[in-house]
Short mmCIF file of C-alpha atoms in Angstrom, two decimals:
data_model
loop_
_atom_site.label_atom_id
_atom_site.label_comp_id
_atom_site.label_asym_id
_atom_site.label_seq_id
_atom_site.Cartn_x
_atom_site.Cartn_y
_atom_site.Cartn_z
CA UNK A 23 -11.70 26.03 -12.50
CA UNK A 24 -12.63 24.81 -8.98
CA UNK A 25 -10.92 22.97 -6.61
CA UNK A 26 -14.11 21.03 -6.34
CA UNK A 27 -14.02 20.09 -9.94
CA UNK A 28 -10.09 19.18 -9.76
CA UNK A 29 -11.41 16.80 -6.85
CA UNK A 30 -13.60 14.99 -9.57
CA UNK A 31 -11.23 14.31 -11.69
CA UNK A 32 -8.96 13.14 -9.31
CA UNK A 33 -11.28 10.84 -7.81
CA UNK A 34 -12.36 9.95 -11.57
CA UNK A 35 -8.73 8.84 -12.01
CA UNK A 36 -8.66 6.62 -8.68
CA UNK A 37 -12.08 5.02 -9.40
CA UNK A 38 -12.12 4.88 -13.28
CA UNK A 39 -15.61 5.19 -13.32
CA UNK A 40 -17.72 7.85 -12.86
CA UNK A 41 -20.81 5.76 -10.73
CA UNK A 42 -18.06 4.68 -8.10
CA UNK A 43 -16.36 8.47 -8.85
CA UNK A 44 -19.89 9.90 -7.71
CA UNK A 45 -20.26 7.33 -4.71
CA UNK A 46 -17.26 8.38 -3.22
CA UNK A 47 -17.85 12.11 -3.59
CA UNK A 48 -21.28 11.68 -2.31
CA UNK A 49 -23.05 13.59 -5.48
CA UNK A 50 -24.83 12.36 -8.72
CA UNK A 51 -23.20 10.71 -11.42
CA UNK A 52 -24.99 13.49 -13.57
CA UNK A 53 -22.40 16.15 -11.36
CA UNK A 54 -19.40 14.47 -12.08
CA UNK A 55 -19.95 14.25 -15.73
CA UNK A 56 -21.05 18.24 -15.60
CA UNK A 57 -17.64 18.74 -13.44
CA UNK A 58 -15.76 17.12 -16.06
CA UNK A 59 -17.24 18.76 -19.17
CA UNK A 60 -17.02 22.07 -17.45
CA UNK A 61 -12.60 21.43 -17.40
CA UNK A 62 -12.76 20.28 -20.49
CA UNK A 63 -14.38 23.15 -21.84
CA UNK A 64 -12.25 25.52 -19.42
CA UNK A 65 -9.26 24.02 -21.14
CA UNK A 66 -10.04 22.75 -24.61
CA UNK A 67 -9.03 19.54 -24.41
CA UNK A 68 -10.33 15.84 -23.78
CA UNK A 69 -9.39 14.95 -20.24
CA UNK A 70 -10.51 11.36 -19.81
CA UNK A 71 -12.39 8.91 -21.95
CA UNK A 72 -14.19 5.72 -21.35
CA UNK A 73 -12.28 2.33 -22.37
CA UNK A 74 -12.74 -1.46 -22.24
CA UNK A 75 -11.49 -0.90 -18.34
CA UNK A 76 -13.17 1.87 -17.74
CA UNK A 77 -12.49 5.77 -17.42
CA UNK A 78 -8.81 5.90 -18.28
CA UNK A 79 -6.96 10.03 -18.31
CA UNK A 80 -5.79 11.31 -21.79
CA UNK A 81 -2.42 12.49 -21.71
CA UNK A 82 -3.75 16.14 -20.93
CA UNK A 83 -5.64 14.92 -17.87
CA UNK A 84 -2.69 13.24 -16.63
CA UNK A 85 -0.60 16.42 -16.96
CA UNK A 86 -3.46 18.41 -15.17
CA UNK A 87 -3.67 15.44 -12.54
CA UNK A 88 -0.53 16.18 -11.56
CA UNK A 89 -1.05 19.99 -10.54
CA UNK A 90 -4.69 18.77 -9.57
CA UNK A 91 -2.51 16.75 -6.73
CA UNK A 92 -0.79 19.38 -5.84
CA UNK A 93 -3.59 22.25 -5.41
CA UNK A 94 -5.91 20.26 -3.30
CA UNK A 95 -2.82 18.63 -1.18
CA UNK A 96 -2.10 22.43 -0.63
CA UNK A 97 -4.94 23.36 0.05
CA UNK A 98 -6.36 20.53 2.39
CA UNK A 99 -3.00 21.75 3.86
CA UNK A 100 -3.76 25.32 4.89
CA UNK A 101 -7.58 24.28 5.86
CA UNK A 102 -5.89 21.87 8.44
CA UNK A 103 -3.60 24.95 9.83
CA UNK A 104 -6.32 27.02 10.19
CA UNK A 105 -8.62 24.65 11.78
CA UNK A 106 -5.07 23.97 14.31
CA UNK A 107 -5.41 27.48 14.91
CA UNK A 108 -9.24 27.38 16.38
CA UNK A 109 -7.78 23.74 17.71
CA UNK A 110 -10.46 21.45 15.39
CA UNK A 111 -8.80 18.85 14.46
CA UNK A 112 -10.38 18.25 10.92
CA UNK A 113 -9.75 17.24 7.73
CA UNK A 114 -9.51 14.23 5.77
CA UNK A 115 -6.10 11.95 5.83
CA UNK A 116 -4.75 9.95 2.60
CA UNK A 117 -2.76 6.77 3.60
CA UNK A 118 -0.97 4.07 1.46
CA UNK A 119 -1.23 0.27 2.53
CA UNK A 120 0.31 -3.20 1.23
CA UNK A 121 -1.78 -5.84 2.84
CA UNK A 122 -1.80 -7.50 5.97
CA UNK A 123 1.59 -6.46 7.22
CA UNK A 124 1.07 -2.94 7.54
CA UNK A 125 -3.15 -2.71 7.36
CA UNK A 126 -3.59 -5.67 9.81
CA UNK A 127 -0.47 -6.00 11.84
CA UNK A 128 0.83 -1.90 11.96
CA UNK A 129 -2.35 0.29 11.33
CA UNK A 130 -5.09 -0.85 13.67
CA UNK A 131 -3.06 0.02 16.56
CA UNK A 132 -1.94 3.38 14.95
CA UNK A 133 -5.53 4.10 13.62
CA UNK A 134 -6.31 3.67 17.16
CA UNK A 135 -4.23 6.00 19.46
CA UNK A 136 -4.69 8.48 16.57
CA UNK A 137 -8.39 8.87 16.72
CA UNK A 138 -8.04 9.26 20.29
CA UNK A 139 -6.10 11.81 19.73
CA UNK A 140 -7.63 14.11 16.73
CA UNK A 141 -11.33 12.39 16.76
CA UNK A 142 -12.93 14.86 14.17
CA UNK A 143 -10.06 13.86 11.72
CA UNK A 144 -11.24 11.57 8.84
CA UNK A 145 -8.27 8.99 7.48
CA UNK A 146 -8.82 7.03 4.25
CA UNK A 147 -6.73 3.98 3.82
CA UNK A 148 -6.23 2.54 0.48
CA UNK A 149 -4.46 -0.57 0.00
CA UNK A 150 -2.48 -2.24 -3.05
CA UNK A 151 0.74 -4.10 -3.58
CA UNK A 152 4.16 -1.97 -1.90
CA UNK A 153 5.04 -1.07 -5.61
CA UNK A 154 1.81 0.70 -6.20
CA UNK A 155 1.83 2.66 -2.73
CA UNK A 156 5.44 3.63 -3.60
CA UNK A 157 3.78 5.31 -6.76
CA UNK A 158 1.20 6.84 -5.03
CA UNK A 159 3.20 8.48 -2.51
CA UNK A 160 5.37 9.86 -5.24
CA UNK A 161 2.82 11.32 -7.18
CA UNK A 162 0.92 12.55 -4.24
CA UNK A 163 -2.22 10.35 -4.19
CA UNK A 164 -1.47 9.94 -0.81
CA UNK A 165 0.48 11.72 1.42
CA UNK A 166 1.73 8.51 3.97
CA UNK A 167 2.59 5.16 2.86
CA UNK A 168 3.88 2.01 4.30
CA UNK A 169 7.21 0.78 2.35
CA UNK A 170 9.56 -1.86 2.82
CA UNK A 171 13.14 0.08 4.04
CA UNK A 172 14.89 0.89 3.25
CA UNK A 173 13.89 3.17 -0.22
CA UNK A 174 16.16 6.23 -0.69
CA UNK A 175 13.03 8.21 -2.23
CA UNK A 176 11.52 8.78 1.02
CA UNK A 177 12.11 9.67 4.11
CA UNK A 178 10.99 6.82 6.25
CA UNK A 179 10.12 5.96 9.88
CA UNK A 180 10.92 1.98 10.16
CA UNK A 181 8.12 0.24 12.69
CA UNK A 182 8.95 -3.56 12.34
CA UNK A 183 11.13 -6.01 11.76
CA UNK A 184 9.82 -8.72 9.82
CA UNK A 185 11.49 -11.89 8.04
CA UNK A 186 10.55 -14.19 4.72
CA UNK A 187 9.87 -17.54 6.22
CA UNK A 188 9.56 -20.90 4.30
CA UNK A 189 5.84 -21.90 4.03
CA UNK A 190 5.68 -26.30 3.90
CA UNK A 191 3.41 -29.20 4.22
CA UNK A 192 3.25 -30.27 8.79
CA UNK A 193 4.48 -33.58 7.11
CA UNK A 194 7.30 -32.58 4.73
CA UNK A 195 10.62 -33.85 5.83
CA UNK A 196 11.85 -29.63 6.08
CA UNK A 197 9.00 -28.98 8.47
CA UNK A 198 11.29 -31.07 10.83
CA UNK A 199 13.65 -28.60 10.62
CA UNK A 200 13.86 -25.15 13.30
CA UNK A 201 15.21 -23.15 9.96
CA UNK A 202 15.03 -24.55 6.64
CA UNK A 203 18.38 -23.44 4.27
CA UNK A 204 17.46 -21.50 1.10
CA UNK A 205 19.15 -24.33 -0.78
CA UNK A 206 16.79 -26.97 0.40
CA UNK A 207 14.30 -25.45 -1.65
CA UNK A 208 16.06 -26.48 -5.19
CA UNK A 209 13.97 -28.66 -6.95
CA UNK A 210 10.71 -28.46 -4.62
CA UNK A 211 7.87 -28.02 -6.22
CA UNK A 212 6.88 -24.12 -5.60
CA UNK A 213 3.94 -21.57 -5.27
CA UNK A 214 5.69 -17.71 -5.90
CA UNK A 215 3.34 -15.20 -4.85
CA UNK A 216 2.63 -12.57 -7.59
CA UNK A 217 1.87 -10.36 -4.42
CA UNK A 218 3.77 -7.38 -3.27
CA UNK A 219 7.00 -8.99 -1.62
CA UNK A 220 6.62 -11.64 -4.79
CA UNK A 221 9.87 -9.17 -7.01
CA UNK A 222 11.86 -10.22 -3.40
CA UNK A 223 11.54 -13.62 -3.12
CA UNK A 224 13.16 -14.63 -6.71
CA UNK A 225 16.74 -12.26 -5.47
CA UNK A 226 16.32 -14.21 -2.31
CA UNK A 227 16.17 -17.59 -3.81
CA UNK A 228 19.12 -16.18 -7.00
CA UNK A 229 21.35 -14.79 -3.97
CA UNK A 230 21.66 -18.15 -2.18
CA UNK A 231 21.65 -20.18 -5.55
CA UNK A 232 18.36 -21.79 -4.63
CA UNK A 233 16.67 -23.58 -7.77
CA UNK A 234 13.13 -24.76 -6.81
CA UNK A 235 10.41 -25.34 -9.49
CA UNK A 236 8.10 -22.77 -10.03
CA UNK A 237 4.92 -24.07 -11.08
CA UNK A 238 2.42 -21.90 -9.60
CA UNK A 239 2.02 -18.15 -9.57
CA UNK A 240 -0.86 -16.35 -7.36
CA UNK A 241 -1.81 -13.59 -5.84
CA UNK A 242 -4.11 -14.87 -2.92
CA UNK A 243 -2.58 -16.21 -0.36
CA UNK A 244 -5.09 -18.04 0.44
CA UNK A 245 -4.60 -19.83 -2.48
CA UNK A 246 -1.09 -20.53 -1.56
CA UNK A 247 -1.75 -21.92 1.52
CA UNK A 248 -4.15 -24.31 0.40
CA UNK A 249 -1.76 -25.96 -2.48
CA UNK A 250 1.10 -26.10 0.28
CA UNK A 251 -2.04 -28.28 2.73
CA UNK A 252 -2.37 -30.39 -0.07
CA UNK A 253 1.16 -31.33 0.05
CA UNK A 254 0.96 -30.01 -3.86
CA UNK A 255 3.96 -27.52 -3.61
CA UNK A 256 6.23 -25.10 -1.02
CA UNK A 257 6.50 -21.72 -0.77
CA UNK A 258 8.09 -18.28 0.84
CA UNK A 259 6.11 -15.63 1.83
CA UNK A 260 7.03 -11.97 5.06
CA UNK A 261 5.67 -13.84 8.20
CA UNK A 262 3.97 -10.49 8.90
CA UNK A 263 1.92 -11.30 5.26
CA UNK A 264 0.45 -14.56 6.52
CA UNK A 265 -2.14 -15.36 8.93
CA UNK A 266 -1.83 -17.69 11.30
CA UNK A 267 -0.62 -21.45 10.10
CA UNK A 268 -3.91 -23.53 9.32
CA UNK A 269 -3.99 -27.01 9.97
CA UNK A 270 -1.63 -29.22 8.39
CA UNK A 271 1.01 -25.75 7.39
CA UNK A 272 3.75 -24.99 9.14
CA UNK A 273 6.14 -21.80 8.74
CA UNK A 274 9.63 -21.84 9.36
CA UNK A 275 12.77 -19.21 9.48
CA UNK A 276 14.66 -19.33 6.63
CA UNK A 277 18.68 -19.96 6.60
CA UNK A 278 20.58 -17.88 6.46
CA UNK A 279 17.87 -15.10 7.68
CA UNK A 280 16.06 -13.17 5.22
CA UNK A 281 14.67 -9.96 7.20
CA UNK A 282 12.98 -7.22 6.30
CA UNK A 283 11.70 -3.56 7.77
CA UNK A 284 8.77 -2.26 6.85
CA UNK A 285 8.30 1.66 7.63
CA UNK A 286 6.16 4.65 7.45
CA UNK A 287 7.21 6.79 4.20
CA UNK A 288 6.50 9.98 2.99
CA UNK A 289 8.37 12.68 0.39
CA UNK A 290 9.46 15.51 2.90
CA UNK A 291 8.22 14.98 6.77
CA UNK A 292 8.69 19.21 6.97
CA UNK A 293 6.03 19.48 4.49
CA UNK A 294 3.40 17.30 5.76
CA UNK A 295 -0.12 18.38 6.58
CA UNK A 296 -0.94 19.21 10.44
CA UNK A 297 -2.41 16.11 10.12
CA UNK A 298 0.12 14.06 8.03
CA UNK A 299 2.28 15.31 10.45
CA UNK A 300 -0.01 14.12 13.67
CA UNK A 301 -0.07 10.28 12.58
CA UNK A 302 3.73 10.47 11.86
CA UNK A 303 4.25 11.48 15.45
CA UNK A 304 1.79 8.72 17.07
CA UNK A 305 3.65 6.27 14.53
CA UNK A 306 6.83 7.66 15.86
CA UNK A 307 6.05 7.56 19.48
CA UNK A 308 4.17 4.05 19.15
CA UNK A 309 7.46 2.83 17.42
CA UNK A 310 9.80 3.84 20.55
CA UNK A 311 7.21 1.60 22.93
CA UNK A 312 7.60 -1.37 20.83
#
């Protein structure tokens, strides 16, 4: 077993297939299947078979995924300390993103100063809804993530204060309004977003007995926004998530004020990598200037 070959079958498990597996590894598809065959053969047991969706990990390959995690994360780890010792500043970076509050509003600046700073370092940014970079970062796909604080799993460097703001037709009577009350919403027509602050909006709207009707569910929110132009429905959505109003949409604050923090997470800030631990202090500088 190689730590090579427990890279393939991590990035088998990220990219469930092995032509994109191979793409990102920068090899044949032919070496990834050898890479695999050779484990399996190591250890005696199926690791992964092809499904309807794909490659998908047999209970053994999860188990071994786990350790897999582990032994490269350590050993990315001590490459990065010994390269700090000659000062290079290599090594590759694993970071968690929701979106466009933290990958369009809170990482270009980041990505920015940091590269300055370590310019041989490679980071790789891979964004899904907050749920599934909560996941990652506990089972060590990556090794920062941005969450919404606060989340008692991780320890967390908060960056911005954001708020849920009501999303209406420029012509509805509430788009008259400076804040709109929760309760205005009840019996609206209503797009929920299936997105990642989607689970936060339905507490929002239960906490200050707000009843609108939900008749849409989507994930784009492009999508959303073009229903609300119509004039076909309303909607709530972070103000950090949404681009600016097009024509004909107007945002407003919510009443009483629903805010939120999003933050830079990780499992245990003394155990990061040299170079973990190099974003965390731009993030953590960058956050005091703000």
């Amino acid at each position: 077993m190689t730590l090579a070959q427990l890279e393939v079958l991590i990035t088998l498990d990220e990219c469930r297939s092995f032509s994109r597996a191979a793409m990102r590894l920068g090899t044949t598809q032919s070496a990834v299947s050898h890479a695999l065959r050779a484990l399996e053969t190591q250890f005696g047991v199926k690791l992964a078979q092809r499904d309807a969706s794909g490659v998908a990990m047999t209970d053994a390959g999860e188990r071994l995924l786990l350790r897999a995690r582990e032994m490269t994360a350590l050993a990315a780890t001590m490459t990065q300390e010994l390269g700090d010792a000659r000062e290079l500043k290599t090594g590759t970076l694993r970071i968690g993103s929701f979106g466009p509050t933290s990958t369009v509003n809170l990482l270009p600046p980041l990505l920015a100063a940091f590269k300055k700073r370590h310019p041989g370092a490679q980071v790789r940014i891979e964004e899904e809804s907050d749920e599934v970079v909560d996941d990652w970062l506990l089972q060590k796909r990556v090794e920062l993530g941005f969450v919404v604080v606060p989340d008692e799993r991780f320890e967390v460097l908060p960056l911005v204060q954001d708020e849920f703001v009501a999303i209406l037709p420029a012509k509805h009577l509430l788009a008259k309004l400076r804040a709109v009350p929760v309760t205005a919403l009840t019996g609206l027509d209503f797009v929920l977003t299936e997105a990642g602050c989607g689970p936060v909006i339905v507490p929002i709207l239960q906490k200050n007995i707000a009843l609108p009707k939900v008749l849409y569910h989507f994930t784009q929110i492009i999508s959303i926004l073009q229903f609300v132009q119509q004039g076909l429905a309303v909607s709530v959505a972070a103000r950090l998530a949404l681009p600016e109003a097009p024509k004909g949409v107007v945002y407003r604050p919510l009443s009483p004020p629903q805010p939120r923090t999003v933050g830079l997470a990780c499992l245990n800030v003394e155990k990061l990598s040299p170079l973990a631990r190099a974003f965390w202090n731009t993030a953590q500088e960058g956050s005091k200037t703000r």
